[in-house]
Tab-separated table of C-alpha atoms in Angstrom:
chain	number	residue	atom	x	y	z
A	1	UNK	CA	95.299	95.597	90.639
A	2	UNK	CA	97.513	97.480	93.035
A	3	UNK	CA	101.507	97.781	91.413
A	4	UNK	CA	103.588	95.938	93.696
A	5	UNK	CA	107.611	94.997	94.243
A	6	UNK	CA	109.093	93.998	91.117
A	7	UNK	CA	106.676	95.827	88.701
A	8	UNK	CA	107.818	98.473	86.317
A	9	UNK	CA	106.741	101.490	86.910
A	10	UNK	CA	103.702	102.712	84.465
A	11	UNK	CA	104.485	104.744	81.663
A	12	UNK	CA	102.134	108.267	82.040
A	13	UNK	CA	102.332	111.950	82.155
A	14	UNK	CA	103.138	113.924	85.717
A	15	UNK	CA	103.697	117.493	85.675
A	16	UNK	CA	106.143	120.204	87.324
A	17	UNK	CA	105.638	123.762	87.871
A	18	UNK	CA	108.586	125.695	85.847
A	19	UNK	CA	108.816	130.080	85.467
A	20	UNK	CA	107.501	128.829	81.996
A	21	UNK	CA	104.516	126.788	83.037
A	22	UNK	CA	103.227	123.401	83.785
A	23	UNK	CA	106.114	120.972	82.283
A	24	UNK	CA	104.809	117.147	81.369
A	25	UNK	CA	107.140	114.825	82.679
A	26	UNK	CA	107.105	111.027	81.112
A	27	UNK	CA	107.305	108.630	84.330
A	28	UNK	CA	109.376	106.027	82.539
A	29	UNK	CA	112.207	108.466	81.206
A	30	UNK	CA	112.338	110.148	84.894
A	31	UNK	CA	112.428	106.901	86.624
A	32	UNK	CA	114.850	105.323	84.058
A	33	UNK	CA	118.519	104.574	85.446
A	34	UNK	CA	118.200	106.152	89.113
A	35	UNK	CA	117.120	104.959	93.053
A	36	UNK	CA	113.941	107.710	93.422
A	37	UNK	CA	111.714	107.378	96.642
A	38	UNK	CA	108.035	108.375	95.657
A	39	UNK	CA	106.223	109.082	98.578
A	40	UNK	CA	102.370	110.520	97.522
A	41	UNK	CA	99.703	112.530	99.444
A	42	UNK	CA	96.127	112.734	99.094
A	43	UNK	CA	96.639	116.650	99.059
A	44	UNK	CA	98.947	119.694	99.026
A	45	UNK	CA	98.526	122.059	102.448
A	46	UNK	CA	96.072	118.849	104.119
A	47	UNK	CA	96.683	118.344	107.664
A	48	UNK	CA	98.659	115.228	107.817
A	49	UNK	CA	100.425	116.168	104.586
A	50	UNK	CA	101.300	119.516	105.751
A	51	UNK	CA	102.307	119.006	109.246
A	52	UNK	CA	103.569	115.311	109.052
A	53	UNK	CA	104.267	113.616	106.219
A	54	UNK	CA	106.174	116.160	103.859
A	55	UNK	CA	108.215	117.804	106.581
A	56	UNK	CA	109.485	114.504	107.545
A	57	UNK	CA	110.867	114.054	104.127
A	58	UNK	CA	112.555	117.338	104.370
A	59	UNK	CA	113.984	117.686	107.550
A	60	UNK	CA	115.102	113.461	106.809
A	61	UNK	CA	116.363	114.563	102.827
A	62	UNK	CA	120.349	114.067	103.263
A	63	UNK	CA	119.802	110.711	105.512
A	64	UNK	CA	117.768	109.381	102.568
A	65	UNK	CA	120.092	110.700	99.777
A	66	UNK	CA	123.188	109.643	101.749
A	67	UNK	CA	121.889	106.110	101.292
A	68	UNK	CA	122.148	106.498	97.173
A	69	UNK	CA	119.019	108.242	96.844
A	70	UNK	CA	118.992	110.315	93.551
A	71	UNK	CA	116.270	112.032	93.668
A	72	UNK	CA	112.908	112.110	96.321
A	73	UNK	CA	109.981	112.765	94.864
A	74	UNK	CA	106.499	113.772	96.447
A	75	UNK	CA	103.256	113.210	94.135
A	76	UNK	CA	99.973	114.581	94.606
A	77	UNK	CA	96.800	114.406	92.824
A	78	UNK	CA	97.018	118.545	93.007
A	79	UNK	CA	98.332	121.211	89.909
A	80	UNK	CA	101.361	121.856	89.795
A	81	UNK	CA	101.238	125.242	90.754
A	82	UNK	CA	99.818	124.190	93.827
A	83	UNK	CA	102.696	122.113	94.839
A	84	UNK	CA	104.893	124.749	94.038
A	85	UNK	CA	103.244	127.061	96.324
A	86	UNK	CA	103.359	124.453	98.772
A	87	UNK	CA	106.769	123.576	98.696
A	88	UNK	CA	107.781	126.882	98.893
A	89	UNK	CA	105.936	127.657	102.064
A	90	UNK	CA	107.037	124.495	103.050
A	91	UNK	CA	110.814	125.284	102.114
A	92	UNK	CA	110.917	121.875	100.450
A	93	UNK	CA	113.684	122.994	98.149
A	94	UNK	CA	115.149	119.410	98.352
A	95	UNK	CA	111.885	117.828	96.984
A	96	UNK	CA	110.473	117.496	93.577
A	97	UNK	CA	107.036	118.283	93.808
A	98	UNK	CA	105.279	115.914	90.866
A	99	UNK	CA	101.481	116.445	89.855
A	100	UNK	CA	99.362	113.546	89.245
A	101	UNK	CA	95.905	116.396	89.059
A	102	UNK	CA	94.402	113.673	86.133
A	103	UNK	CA	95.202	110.816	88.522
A	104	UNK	CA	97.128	108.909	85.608
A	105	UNK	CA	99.309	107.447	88.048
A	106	UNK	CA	97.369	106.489	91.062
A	107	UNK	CA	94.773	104.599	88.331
A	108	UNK	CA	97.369	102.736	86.256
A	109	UNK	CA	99.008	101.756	90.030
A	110	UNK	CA	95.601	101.212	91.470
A	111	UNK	CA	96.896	103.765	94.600
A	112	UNK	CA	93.701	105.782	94.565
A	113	UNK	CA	91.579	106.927	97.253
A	114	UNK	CA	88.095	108.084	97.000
A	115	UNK	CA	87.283	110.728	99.426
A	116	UNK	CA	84.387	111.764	97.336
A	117	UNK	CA	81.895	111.615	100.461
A	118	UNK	CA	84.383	114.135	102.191
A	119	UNK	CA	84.692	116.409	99.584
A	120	UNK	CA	88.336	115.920	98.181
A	121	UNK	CA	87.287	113.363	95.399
A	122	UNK	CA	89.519	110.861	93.774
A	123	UNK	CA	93.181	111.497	95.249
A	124	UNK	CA	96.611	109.940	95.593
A	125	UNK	CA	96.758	107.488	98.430
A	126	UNK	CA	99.053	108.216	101.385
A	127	UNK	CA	102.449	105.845	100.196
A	128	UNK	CA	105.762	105.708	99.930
A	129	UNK	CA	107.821	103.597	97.126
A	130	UNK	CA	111.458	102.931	96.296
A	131	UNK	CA	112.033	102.622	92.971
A	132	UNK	CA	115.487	101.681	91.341
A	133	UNK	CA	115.697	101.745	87.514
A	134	UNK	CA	112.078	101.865	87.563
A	135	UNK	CA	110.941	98.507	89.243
A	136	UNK	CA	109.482	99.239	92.625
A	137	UNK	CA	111.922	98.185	95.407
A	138	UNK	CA	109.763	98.644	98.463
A	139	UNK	CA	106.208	99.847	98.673
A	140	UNK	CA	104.517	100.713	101.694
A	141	UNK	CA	100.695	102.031	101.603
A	142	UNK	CA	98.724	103.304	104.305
A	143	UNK	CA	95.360	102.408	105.687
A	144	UNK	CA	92.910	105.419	105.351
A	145	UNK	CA	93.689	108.324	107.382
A	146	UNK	CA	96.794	105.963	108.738
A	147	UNK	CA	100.237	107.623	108.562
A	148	UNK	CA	102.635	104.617	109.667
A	149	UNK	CA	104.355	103.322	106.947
A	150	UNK	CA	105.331	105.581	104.701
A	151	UNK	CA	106.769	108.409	106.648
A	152	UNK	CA	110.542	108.966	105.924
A	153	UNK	CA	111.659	107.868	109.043
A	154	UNK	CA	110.002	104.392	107.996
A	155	UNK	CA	111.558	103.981	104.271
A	156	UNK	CA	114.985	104.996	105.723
A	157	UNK	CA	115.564	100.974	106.552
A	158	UNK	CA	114.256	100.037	103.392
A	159	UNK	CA	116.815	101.812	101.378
């Protein structure tokens, strides 16, 4: 069953990259009592990801916070140290760069693609939620290799 608007947000383990190491983040406490948009990726310096959808959600990161926005979050099915190296060539300082690497997320939301035949295995699918308090607002998931719906300039109305 794919999470949908109205339903809590699940209650697993993401990581961040700190100086000190990986850093487990509980999804319920970091979702509790804020407006976050989630928007995931199926991978970390990917075409589409890299070029498209992340830099959207930079260069668009005061429009969305100006709408009461606390925090926007990008999740990927890569380590965290990974997304730290990629927002920082990415100079996504205004993004928190989430790791879902043992898919906890994307399986208890039922937002997983299998790219297994392409050789990426079990990722993130491309989406992009709004979650206040943490009950999904708006959700928006794309089609395989889509990139439509959940681009920031697409959530912007939503918020």
């Amino acid at each position: 069953m794919t999470i949908s608007v109205g339903t809590k947000i699940p209650d697993v383990t993401l990581f961040r990259a700190t100086s000190d190491g990986p850093e487990a983040v509980n999804s319920k406490e970091f979702f509790a009592d804020r407006k976050i948009v989630l928007f995931a990726v199926p991978g970390a310096f990917t075409p589409t990801c890299s070029a498209k959808h992340l830099p959207g959600f930079v260069a668009k990161a005061d429009e969305i916070k100006a709408k009461g926005v606390d925090e926007i979050v990008c999740l990927a099915s890569n380590d965290a140290f990974v997304l730290q190296a990629w927002a920082e060539s990415e100079k996504a300082e205004g993004i928190t760069m989430l790791s879902d690497g043992d898919l906890a997320f994307v399986d208890a939301t039922g937002l997983e693609l299998d790219l297994t035949g392409r050789g990426l295995g079990k990722r993130a699918n491309r989406f992009v939620m709004v979650v206040e308090n943490g009950e999904v607002t708006h959700l928006a998931v794309e089609e395989p290799g889509a990139f439509e719906v959940s681009s920031a300039e697409a959530v912007l109305p939503k918020l």
